[in-house]
Each structure stands twice: as C-alpha cells, then as structure tokens.
XYZ file of C-alpha atoms in Angstrom:
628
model
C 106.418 135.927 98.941
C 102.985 137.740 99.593
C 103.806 140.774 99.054
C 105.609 139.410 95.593
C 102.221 138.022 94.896
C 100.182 141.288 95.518
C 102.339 143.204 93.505
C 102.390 141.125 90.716
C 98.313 141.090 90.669
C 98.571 144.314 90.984
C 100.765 145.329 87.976
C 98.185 142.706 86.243
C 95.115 145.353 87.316
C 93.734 142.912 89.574
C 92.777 143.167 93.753
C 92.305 140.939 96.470
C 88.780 140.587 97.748
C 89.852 138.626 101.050
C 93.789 139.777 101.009
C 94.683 137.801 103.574
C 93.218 134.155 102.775
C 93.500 134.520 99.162
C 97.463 135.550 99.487
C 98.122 132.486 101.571
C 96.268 130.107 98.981
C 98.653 132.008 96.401
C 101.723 130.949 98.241
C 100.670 127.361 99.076
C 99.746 126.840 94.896
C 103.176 128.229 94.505
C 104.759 125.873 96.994
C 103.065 122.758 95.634
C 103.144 123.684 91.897
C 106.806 124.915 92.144
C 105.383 128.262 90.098
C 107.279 131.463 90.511
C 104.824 134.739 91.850
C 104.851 135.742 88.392
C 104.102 132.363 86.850
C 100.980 132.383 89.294
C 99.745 135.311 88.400
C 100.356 134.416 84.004
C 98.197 131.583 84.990
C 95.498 133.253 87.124
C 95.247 135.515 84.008
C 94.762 132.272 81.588
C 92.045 131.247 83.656
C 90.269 134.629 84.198
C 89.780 135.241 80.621
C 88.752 131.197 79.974
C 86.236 131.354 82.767
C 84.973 135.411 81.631
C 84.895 136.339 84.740
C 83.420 139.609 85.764
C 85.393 142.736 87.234
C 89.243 142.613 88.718
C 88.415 141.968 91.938
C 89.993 138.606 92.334
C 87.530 136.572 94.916
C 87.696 133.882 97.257
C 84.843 132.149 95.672
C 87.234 131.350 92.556
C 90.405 130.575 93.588
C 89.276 126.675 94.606
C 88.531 126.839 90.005
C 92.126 128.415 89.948
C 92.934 125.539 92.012
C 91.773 123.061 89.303
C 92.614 124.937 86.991
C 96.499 124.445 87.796
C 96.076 120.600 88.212
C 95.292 120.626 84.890
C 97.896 122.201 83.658
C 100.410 120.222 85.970
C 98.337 116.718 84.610
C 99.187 117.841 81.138
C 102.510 118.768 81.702
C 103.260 115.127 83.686
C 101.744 113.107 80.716
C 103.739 115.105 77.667
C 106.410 114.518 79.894
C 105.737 110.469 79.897
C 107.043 109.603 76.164
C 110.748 110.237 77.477
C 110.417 108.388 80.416
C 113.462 105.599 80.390
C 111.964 102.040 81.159
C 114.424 100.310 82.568
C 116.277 97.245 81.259
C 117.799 93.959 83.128
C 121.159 95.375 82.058
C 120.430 98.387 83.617
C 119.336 96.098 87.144
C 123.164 94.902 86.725
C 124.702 97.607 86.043
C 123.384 99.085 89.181
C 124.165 95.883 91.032
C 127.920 95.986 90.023
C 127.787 93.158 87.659
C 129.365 92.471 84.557
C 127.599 92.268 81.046
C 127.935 89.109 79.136
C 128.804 88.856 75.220
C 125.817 89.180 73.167
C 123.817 91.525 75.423
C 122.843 94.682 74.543
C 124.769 97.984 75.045
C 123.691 99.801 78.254
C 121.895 102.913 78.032
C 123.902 106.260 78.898
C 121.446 107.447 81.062
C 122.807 109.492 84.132
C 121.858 108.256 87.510
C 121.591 110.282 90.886
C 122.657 109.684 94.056
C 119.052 110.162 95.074
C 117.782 107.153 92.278
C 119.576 104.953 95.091
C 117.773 106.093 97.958
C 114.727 105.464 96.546
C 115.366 101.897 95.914
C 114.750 100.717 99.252
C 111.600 102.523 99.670
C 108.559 100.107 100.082
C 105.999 102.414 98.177
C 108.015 102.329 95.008
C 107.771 98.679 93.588
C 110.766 98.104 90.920
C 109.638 96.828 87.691
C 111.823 93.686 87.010
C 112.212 92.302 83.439
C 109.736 89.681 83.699
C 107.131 91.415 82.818
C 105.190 90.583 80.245
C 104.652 92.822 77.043
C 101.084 93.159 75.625
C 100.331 94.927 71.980
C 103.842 96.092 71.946
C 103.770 98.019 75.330
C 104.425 96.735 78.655
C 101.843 96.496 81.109
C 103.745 99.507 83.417
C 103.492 102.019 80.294
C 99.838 101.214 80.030
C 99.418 101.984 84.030
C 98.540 104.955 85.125
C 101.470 106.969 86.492
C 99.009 109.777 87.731
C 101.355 111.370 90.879
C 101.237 114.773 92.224
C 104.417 116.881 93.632
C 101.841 117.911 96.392
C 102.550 116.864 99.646
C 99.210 115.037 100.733
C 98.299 113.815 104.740
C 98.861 110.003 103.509
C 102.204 110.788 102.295
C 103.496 112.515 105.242
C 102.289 109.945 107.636
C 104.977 108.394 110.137
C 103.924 105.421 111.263
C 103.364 103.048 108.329
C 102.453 98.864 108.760
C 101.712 98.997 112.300
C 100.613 95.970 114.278
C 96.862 96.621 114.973
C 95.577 93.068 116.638
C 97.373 89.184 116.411
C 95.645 86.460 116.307
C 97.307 83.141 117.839
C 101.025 83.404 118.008
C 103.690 83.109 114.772
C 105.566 79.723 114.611
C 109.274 79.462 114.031
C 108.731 78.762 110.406
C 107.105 82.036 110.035
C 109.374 83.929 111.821
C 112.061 82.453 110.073
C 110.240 82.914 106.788
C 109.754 87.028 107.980
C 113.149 87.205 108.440
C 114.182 86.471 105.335
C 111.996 88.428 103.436
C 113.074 91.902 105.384
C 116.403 90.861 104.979
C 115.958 90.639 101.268
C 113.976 94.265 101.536
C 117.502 95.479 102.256
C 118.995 94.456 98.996
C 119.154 97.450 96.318
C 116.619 95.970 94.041
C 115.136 92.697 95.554
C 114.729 89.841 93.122
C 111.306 87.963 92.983
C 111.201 84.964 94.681
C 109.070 82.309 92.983
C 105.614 82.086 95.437
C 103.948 78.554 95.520
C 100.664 78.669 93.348
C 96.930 78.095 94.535
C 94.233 76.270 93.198
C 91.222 78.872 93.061
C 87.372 77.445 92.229
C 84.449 79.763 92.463
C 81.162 78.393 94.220
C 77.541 79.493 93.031
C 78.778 83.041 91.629
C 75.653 84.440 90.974
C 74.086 86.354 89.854
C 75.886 86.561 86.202
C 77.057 89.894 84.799
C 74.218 91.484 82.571
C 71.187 90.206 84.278
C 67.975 91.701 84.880
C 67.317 93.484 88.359
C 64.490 95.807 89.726
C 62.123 93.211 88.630
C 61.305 91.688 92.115
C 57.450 91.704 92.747
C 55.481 91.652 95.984
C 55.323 88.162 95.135
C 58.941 87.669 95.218
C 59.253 88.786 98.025
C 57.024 86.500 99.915
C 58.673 83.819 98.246
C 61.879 84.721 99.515
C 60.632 84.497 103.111
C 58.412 82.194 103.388
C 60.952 79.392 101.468
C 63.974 80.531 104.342
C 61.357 79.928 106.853
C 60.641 76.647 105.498
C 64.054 75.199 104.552
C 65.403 76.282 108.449
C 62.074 74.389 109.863
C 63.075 71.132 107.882
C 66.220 71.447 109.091
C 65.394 71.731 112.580
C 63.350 68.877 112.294
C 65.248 66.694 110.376
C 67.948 67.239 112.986
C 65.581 65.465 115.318
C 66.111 68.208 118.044
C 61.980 69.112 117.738
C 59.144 67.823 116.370
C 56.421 69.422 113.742
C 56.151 72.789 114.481
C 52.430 73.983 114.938
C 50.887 76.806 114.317
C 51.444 79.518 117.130
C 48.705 81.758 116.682
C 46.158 79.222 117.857
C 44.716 79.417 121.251
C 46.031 76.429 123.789
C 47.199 75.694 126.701
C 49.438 73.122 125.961
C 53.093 73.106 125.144
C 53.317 74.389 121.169
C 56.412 74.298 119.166
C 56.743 76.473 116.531
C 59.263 78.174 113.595
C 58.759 81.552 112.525
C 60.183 84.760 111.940
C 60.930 88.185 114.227
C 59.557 91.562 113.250
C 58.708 94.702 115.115
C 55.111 95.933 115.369
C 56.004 99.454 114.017
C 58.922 101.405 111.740
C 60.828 102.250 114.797
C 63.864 100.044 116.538
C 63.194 96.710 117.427
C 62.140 96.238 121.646
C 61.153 93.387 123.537
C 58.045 95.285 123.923
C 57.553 95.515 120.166
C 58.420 91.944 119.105
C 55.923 89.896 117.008
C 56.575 86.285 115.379
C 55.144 85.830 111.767
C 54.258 82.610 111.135
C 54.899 79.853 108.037
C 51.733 79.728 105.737
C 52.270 76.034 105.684
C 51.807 75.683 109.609
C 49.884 79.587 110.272
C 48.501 81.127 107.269
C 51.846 83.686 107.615
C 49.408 85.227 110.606
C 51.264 87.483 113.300
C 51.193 87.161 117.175
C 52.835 89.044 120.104
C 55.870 87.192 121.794
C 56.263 87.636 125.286
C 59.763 86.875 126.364
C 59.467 87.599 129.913
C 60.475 83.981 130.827
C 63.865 84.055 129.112
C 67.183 84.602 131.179
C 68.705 85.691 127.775
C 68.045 86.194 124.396
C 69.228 88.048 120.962
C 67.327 88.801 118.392
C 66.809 91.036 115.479
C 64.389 91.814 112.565
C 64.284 89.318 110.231
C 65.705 86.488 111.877
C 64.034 83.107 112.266
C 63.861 81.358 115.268
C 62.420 78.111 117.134
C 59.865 79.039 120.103
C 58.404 76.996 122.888
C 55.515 77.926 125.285
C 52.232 78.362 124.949
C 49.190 80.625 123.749
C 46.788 80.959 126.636
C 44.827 83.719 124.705
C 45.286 83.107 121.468
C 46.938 86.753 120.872
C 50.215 86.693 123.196
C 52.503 83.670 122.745
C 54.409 83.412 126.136
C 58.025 82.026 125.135
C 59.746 79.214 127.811
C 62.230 78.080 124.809
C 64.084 79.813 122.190
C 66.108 78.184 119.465
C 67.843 80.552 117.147
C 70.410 78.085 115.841
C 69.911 75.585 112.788
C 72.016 72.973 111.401
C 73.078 71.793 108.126
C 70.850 69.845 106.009
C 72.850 67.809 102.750
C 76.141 68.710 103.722
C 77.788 65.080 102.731
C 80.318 65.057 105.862
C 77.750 65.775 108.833
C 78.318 62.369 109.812
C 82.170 62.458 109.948
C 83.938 63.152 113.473
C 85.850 66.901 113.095
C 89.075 65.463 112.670
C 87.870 63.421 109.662
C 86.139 66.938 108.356
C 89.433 68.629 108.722
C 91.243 65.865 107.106
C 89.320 64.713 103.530
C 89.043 66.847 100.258
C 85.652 67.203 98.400
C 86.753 64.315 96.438
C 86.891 62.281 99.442
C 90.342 61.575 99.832
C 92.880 62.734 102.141
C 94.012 65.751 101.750
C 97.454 66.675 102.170
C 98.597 69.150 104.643
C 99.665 71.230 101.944
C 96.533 71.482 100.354
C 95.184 73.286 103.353
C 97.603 75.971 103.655
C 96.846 79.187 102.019
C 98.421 82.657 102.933
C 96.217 85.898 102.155
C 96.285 89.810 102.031
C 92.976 91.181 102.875
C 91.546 94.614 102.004
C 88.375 96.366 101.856
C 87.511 99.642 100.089
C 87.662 102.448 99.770
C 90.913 102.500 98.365
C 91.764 106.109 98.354
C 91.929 108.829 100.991
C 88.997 111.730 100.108
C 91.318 114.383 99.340
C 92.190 112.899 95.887
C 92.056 110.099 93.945
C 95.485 108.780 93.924
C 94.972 105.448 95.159
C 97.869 105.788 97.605
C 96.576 102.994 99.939
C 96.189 100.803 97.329
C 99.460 101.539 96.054
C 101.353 101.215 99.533
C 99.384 97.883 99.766
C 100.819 96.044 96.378
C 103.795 96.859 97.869
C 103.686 95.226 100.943
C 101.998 92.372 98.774
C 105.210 92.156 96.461
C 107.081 92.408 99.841
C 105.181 89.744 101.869
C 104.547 87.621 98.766
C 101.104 85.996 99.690
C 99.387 83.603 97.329
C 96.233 85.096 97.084
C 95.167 88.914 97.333
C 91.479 89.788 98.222
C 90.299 93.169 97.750
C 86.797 94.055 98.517
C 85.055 96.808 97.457
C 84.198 99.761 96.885
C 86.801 100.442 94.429
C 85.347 103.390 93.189
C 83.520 104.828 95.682
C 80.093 106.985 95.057
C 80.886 108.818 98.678
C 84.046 109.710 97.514
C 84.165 113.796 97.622
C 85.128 114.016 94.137
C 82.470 111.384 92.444
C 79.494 113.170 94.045
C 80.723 116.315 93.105
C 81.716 114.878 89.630
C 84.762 117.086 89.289
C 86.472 113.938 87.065
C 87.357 114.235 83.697
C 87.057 110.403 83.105
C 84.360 107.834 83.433
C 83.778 105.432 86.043
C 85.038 102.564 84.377
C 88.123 104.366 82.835
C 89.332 104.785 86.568
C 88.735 101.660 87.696
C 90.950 100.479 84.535
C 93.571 102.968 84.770
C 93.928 103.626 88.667
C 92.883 99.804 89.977
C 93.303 97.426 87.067
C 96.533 98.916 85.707
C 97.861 98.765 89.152
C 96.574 95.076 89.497
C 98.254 94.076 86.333
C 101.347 95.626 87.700
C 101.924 93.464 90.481
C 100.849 90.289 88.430
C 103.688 90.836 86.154
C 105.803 91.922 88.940
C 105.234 88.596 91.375
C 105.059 85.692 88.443
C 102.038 83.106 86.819
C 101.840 82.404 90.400
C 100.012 85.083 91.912
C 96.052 85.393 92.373
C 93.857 88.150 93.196
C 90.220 88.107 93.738
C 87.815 91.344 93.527
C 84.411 91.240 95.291
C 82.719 94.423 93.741
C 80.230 97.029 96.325
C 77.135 98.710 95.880
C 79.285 101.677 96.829
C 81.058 100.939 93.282
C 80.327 103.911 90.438
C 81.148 101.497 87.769
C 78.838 98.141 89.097
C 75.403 97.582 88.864
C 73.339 99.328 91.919
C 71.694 95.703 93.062
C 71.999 93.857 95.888
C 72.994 90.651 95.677
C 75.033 91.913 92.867
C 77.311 90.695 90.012
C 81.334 90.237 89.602
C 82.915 92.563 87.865
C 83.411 92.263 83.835
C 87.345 91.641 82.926
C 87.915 90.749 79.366
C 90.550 88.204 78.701
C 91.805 91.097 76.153
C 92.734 93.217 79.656
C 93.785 89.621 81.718
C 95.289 86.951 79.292
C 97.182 84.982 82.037
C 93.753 85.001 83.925
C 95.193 85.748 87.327
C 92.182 88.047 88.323
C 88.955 86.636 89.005
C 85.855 88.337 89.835
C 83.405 87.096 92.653
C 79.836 88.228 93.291
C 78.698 89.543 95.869
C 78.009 87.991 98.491
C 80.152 85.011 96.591
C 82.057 82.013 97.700
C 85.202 80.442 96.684
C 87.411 77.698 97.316
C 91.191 77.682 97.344
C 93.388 75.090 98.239
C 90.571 73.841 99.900
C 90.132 76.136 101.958
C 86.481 77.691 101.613
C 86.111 81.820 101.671
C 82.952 83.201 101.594
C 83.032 87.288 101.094
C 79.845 90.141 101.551
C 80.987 93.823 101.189
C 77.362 94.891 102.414
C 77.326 96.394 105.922
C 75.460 93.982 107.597
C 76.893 93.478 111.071
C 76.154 97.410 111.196
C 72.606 97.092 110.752
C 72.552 94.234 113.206
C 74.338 96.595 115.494
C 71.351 99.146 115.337
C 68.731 96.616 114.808
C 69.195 93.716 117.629
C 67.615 93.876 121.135
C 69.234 91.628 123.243
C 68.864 90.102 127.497
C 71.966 88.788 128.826
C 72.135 86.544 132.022
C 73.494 88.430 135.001
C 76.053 85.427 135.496
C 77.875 86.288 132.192
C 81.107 87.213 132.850
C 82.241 88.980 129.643
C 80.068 89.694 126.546
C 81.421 89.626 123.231
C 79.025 91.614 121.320
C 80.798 91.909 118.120
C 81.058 87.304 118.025
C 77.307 87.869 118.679
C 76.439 89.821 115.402
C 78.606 87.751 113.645
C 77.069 84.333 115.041
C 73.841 85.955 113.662
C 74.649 85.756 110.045
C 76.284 82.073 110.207
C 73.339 80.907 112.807
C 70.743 82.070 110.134
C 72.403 80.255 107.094
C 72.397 83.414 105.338
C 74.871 86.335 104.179
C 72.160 89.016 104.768
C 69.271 87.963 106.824
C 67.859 91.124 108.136
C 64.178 91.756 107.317
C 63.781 94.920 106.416
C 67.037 95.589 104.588
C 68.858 98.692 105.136
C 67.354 102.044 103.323
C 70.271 102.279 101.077
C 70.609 98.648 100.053
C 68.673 97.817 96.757
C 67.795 94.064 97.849
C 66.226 92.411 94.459
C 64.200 89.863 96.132
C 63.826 87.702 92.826
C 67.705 86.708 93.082
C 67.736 86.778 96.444
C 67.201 83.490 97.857
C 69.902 81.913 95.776
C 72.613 84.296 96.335
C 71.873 84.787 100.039
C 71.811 81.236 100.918
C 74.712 80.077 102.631
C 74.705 76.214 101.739
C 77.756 75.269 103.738
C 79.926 76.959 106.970
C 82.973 78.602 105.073
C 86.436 78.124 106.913
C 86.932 82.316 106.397
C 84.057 84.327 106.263
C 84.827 87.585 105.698
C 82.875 90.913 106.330
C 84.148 94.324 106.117
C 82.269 96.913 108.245
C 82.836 100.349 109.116
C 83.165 98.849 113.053
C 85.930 98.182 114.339
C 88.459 95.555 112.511
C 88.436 92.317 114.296
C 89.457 88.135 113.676
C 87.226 86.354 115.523
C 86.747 81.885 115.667
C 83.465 80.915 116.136
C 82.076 77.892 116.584
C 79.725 76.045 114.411
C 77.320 74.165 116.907
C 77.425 76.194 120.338
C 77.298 73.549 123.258
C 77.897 70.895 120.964
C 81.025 68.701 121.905
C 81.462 67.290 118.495
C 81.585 70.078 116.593
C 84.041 71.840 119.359
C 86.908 72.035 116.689
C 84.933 72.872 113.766
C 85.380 76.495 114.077
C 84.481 79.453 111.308
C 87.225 82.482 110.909
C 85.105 85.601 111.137
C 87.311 88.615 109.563
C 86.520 92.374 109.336
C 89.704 93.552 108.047
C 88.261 97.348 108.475
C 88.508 100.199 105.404
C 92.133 100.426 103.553
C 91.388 104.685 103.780
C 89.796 106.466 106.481
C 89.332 110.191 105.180
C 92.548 111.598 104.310
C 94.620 108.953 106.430
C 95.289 105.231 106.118
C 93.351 102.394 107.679
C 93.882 98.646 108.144
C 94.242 95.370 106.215
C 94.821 91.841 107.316
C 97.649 89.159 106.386
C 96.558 85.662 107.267
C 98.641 82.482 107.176
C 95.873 79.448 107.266
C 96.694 76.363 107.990
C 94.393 73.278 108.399
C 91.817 74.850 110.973
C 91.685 78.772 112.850
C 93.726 77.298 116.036
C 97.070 76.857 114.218
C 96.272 79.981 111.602
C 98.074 83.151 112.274
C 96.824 86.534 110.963
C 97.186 90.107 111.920
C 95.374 93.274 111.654
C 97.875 95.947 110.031
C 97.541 99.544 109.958
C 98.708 100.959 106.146
C-alpha cells in the first residue's frame, strides 16, 4: 500500500519530505478512515488548496492538520448519516425475542437484521435503549445524545481486561452474592429487561456557595477572619469538652505549665520541618503573635501547615515554647446526639425516631474525573461506566469531577469546535439522561463539579453545576457544591474533588514511635481533614487552588462526621474506616468511611471506580475498588 500511496502523490505532482514516516501515517489514515490510496490522496489535495500551502513538497509538519482534517470529514459524514438511523421499537425487542405481536399493535418495521446485530447484544458497552424512555419536544432523549463514535481503534477500546477487582473491603454476604448472581445471569439474556431499583430519599446539606455568586472579592481581612474564627470555634470546643482548661497565651515568658490553642506554620516558603515549625497564636488569648515550638519531647507527632492544635509545656524564654503535650484532635460541639451511646447514634433518624433498617441501606457507584482518556474526547470510560451502572443497578450514582477537564490535551490546545458547556451537555449530560430513562423514576445521580472543570467557575469552594429543569424535568440529577454534603437514606456523604490529601502528602512532617508496628500513612492524611473539622484545612493552599477566603469558612466547615466521606486523589485508590474519637471506648463503633475511588481515565487507559453496598455502619458495608 506505500508504494500505491507514493504513486498516487506522485501522479498528483506532489513529494514526500520524510518518505518513510509520512508513508506510514498515509497507510494508518487509510486503515482507520477505510479510504482507498486514491481517496487519500483526493483528500490531501482538498486540504492543500484550503490551507494554501506553499510548494509540493508534502511535509511532516502538516500531515497531523491532514489528520484533522479527515476527522472532519468522517464527523460530517457520521452525522448526515444520523437522520436514517432506525430507533428501535418494543415490537422490534419481540420480534427479536421470538414473541408474538398482539392485535392492535403496530406493523413491524422491515428492517434487515445481521447476524452480527446479535452479537452485539450481549456486549456490556452497548446499553439497549428499551421503550420506556421518555420523549421530550417530540424527540427522545437517545436522538438528542450525542452519538459521536469513531471507526478508529483507540488503546481503551482494545483493552483486555475490563471490571477487574482492584481492593474489597469486608466480605459479600449471601444476599449479595445471591443478588450478583442474578443480575449476570440476566446479562446473558439477548436484551435484558429493567428491573425496577428501590428509590432513595436524597436531601442536600449547606450547598453553598449558590450558582452566580461573587468570588475574587476576599480581602486581607477575610482572610484573617477565616483563621482566626477556626482557631476560635476548635478552642471552645476543646474546652467545652472539659478535656483542658482556658488556653493562655503561649508567647509569654513562664515557667509554669501553659496550655494553649493555636495554629502550625513554617518559618519560611520551603517544606514544613520540625526545625522550621512555629505556632501562631489566637488574638483573643496572644495578639495572633508567633513563637518557635520545640518538639523535642514528643515520642510522636504529625503535623502540617495550617492545622490547629492543643500544646502543653512551657516558655522558659519567652521565644521557644518547649512542647510536653500535643492535642491535634477536637470534638463536636452542637451535634444533638453527643450524648447518645453509638448504638443509639446508629439507630435514630434526624427526626428522632427509629429508623428502620431499611432506611440505612444505600448502594452507590462512585467515580471521579476525568472521564475521558487524553487521546480523544470520547468519553469511553464514562460510557463503559453507565453500563456497568444499568448492569449493577445501584440507587445512587456519584460522579465527581472534572468532567471537562482543562489538562485535557485537546482543551489546552483548543483544537474543539464546540464550547465548554456544549460538551458537557452533549458528551456528559446527554449520556446522563440516557441512563435515567434507561433505569426508571428511580434512579439518582449526583455531580460534584472541579476546579479542573472548563465550563465551572475557577473558585474554590465552588458552586454546583446549573441544570435547568428544561434539560432535567423528572429531576433525577442534582448538583452538589463543592466541597458539599448530602444525605440519603440517612446516610450522610460528604464529597471534595480538591486534591487535598496530596498536599498533605507533600506538606506534613511527621515522628513516629519506634514501637509502632505498622504505619498507615494514607488513614493518617485522611484523619487530618476529619480531626480538623474541615474539608480543606491546609494553610497555605495549594498554588493552583483559587481559595476565596470570604466564602470560605462556611463551605469548609465540616459541622458534623459524615458516614462516607469521599476524596478523590491522584494517590492511590483506597476504602479506609476511621474512627471518630481515637482512644475513646465509646465512640469505638462510630466509624467514618474514607473513600478515594482514584481517576475513571488514566492517560489513554482506564482507571478505577468504586461500588459500595452500605448498610447501617462501615463494619457490615461491602464495597470494592474496580478497575474500568
């Protein structure tokens, strides 16, 4: 075929720059594009006298244009081709299931069907369309998706090993197995009917801040505001746990015993050491005055910029404060159950009342963007993932940002025809809609945007997305902020797409005890965030994340201890319980479910998701980390 290729330039006046490389582009466009040597050449012709290029030397430098060039084309040609496409009918689902047609139904279509049509009915990655779906302005929601596919073999396509275990957490009971079994055994049928799924009860908590509000306001002021009032509110709840007295002011001079509440920083711009560590002071208690920590008296420690801790020593100097106690752990203040035993927790509603065991049984898909692989924007991961959703039939979907992804190759080289938000309607929302119709009135799904997302406000905290009822009537999307909490079947779920047990990663200096026998470094970062009462409490944030310290303390503020708290990273994926109040035998049960369920797309190859089946508390829930 290269030498067909050569020729034919050559008849066309044309020759090869780099022969070698450009002829074996030329026969992988005709491969993929199904175009004849000839056909190539027409087209290489179209686009030379489009683009006025100079001389016949045909270069290397354009042939990745050409390359666009002829996705074009093939774009065009797949959406002229979409008027004739047949949508299929429920008497077309019986005719293929062998059944007969009643009186009164309509004729069936005389539409020829290929052996191959079968074949692909099994296949998990192609979702079947039943009848149930709803019609909106005279066109059903799977005409108004976005049916965007390429003939071109791509890396995610070609992959073998698809919805592999990654990591279990507890063991499956019987009623799960059995409940497994029945759902791959209907995955064998030739088009699987929807089973109806049990609905959820979905309430969002403090969502804020609203779509449309003002950011990059934040003054200096705000700023101290925002620390000084976290500083405060975790000293009154210290002390109103009874587990210290006042604090005092550490800076002073004394050689008594001094309890005091402050926060960490480092004495320069570089990484945080226990040689660098200073503790900043309340201006209630220390005018917000610095002074050096010594920590040489600790068998272990963790700490981290921006955290705010409890010490105990003494200040013989009045400009080193030598450290003999460390507490970097605060309770709850106004949560209305602190007094009730764990079972009790475990067992009332917010109302009060019992709640029934049903009412604390939810199961979840969770994913994190991004949601394509970098070598297009196809979506494939998403798409493979509303199929296993339709397959698995969970009651509530979670995806987490970003959706459209500024680092994606394409979006920073802004090679798109479309905008922003047209994608995200057309590639994610389409989709969305989709699998709505597709799995009943039942189904949920909940989006938690990123400031990663081309299409969302650049702020951190930052706002839900903006879904019109026009684009959702059945309202079976809802939109969370971010960080943002929610509540379903009583169940609480609090959500942050921003990076944060990253940063920790870089940022904490730690001393362990030489006793320890295993460290588990990635429950420490994570005990970090719920320890601190906050979704983001490093001080000073990441360089890339715009923090708007006038919104701040609001949004950040974690009022209660969610059940699942979950936090995608670019670490590894991980479930982790962790325990509310360390040491504490009546809070030994009262457990948080710490989830990273890792990125959907790694490069041009899949990543992971987790499926979670909670029931009542983490020690009987069952999830697993699942490779797409």
């Amino acid at each position: 075929m290269e030498q067909e290729i050569k020729s034919e330039f050559i008849e066309n006046n044309f020759s090869l720059e780099d022969e070698d490389e450009i002829l074996n582009k030329c026969v992988a466009f005709c491969i993929n594009y199904k175009l004849s040597p000839s056909d190539l050449v027409s087209s290489w012709v179209v686009y030379y006298l489009n683009m006025q290029l100079d001389g016949s030397k045909v270069q290397n430098a354009h042939v990745d244009g050409f390359l666009h060039h002829l996705q074009n084309k093939q774009k065009h040609n797949i959406l002229k081709e979409e008027s004739n496409v047949h949508m299929y009918s429920s008497n077309d689902v019986n005719m293929l299931l062998g059944e007969e047609h009643k009186d009164g139904e309509e004729g069936m279509l005389d539409t020829p069907i290929k052996q191959s049509y079968f074949d692909n009915l099994n296949d998990l990655s192609t979702p079947i369309s039943m009848d149930r779906s709803p019609e909106r302005n005279g066109k059903s929601i799977s005409e108004k998706s976005s049916r965007r596919t390429s003939s071109q073999a791509t890396p995610f396509g070609q992959r073998t090993n698809k919805f592999l275990l990654q990591l279990s957490f507890n063991s499956h009971s019987k009623a799960d197995d059995t409940k497994d079994l029945e759902i791959d055994a209907l995955g064998d049928d030739v088009i699987r009917r929807v089973q109806d799924i049990e609905s959820c009860s979905l309430q969002v908590q403090g969502s804020w801040p609203k779509p449309g509000f003002r950011f990059m306001y934040d003054k200096v002021e705000d700023r101290f505001n925002a620390l000084e009032n976290r500083i405060r509110r975790l000293s009154s709840a210290l002390v109103a746990s009874g587990e210290c007295g006042e604090p005092s002011d550490a800076t002073l001079a004394s050689q008594k015993t001094l309890f005091s509440v402050g926060m960490v920083c480092c004495d320069g711009e570089g990484r945080l050491n226990d040689k660098s560590i200073l503790f900043q002071g309340s201006v209630e208690h220390s005018g917000g005055q610095r002074v050096r920590l010594d920590l040489k008296n600790l068998v272990q420690f963790s700490l981290f910029p921006g955290q705010v801790i409890g010490i105990e020593g003494h200040n013989p100097s009045g400009h080193c404060f030598i450290a003999s106690k460390l507490v970097d752990s605060f309770p709850l203040i106004g949560s209305s159950d602190l007094d009730l035993p764990p079972a009790k927790k475990q067992a009332t509603d917010q109302n009060g009342e019992p709640a029934t065991k049903a009412s604390r049984e939810l199961s979840i898909v969770i994913a994190a963007g991004p949601l394509s692989t970098t070598d297009n924007l196809l979506f494939e991961p998403l798409t493979e993932l509303l199929a296993y959703a339709r397959r698995k039939q969970p009651q509530l979907l979670i995806l987490m940002g970003p959706f459209v992804d500024t680092e994606h190759p394409k979006i920073k080289k802004g090679t798109i025809d479309e905008s922003f938000a047209e994608v995200f309607q057309e590639e994610i929302l389409n989709k969305l809609h989709d699998y709505c119709a597709h799995m009943g009135p039942a189904a949920r799904i909940v989006l938690v945007p990123s400031t990663r997302d081309a299409h969302n406000d650049f702020v951190f905290p930052q706002p839900p997305f903006e879904i019109y009822p026009s684009t959702d009537p059945d309202q079976q999307i809802t939109c969370l902020a971010n960080p943002g909490v929610l509540i379903s079947n009583e169940i609480t779920i609090g959500c942050c797409t921003a990076d944060v047990l990253k940063q920790l990663s870089g940022e904490e200096v730690s001393r362990m005890s030489t006793d320890a026998l295993s460290i588990d470094r990635i429950g420490r970062l994570v005990s970090h965030v719920i320890k601190q009462r906050c979704f983001y409490p490093v001080y000073p944030p990441s360089v890339g994340l715009p923090l708007d310290f006038s919104i701040a303390p609001e949004a950040l503020h974690m009022a209660s201890i969610p059940d699942l708290l979950l936090m995608p990273s670019d670490l590894a994926p991980f479930i982790k319980a962790l325990p509310f109040g360390e040491g504490s035998d009546t809070e030994k049960y009262s457990r948080c479910l710490c989830i990273n369920p890792g990125r959907l797309a790694k490069g041009v190859s899949g990543g992971t998701f987790v499926e979670l089946s909670y029931l009542n508390n983490p020690d009987q829930t069952s999830a697993s980390i699942i490779r797409i």
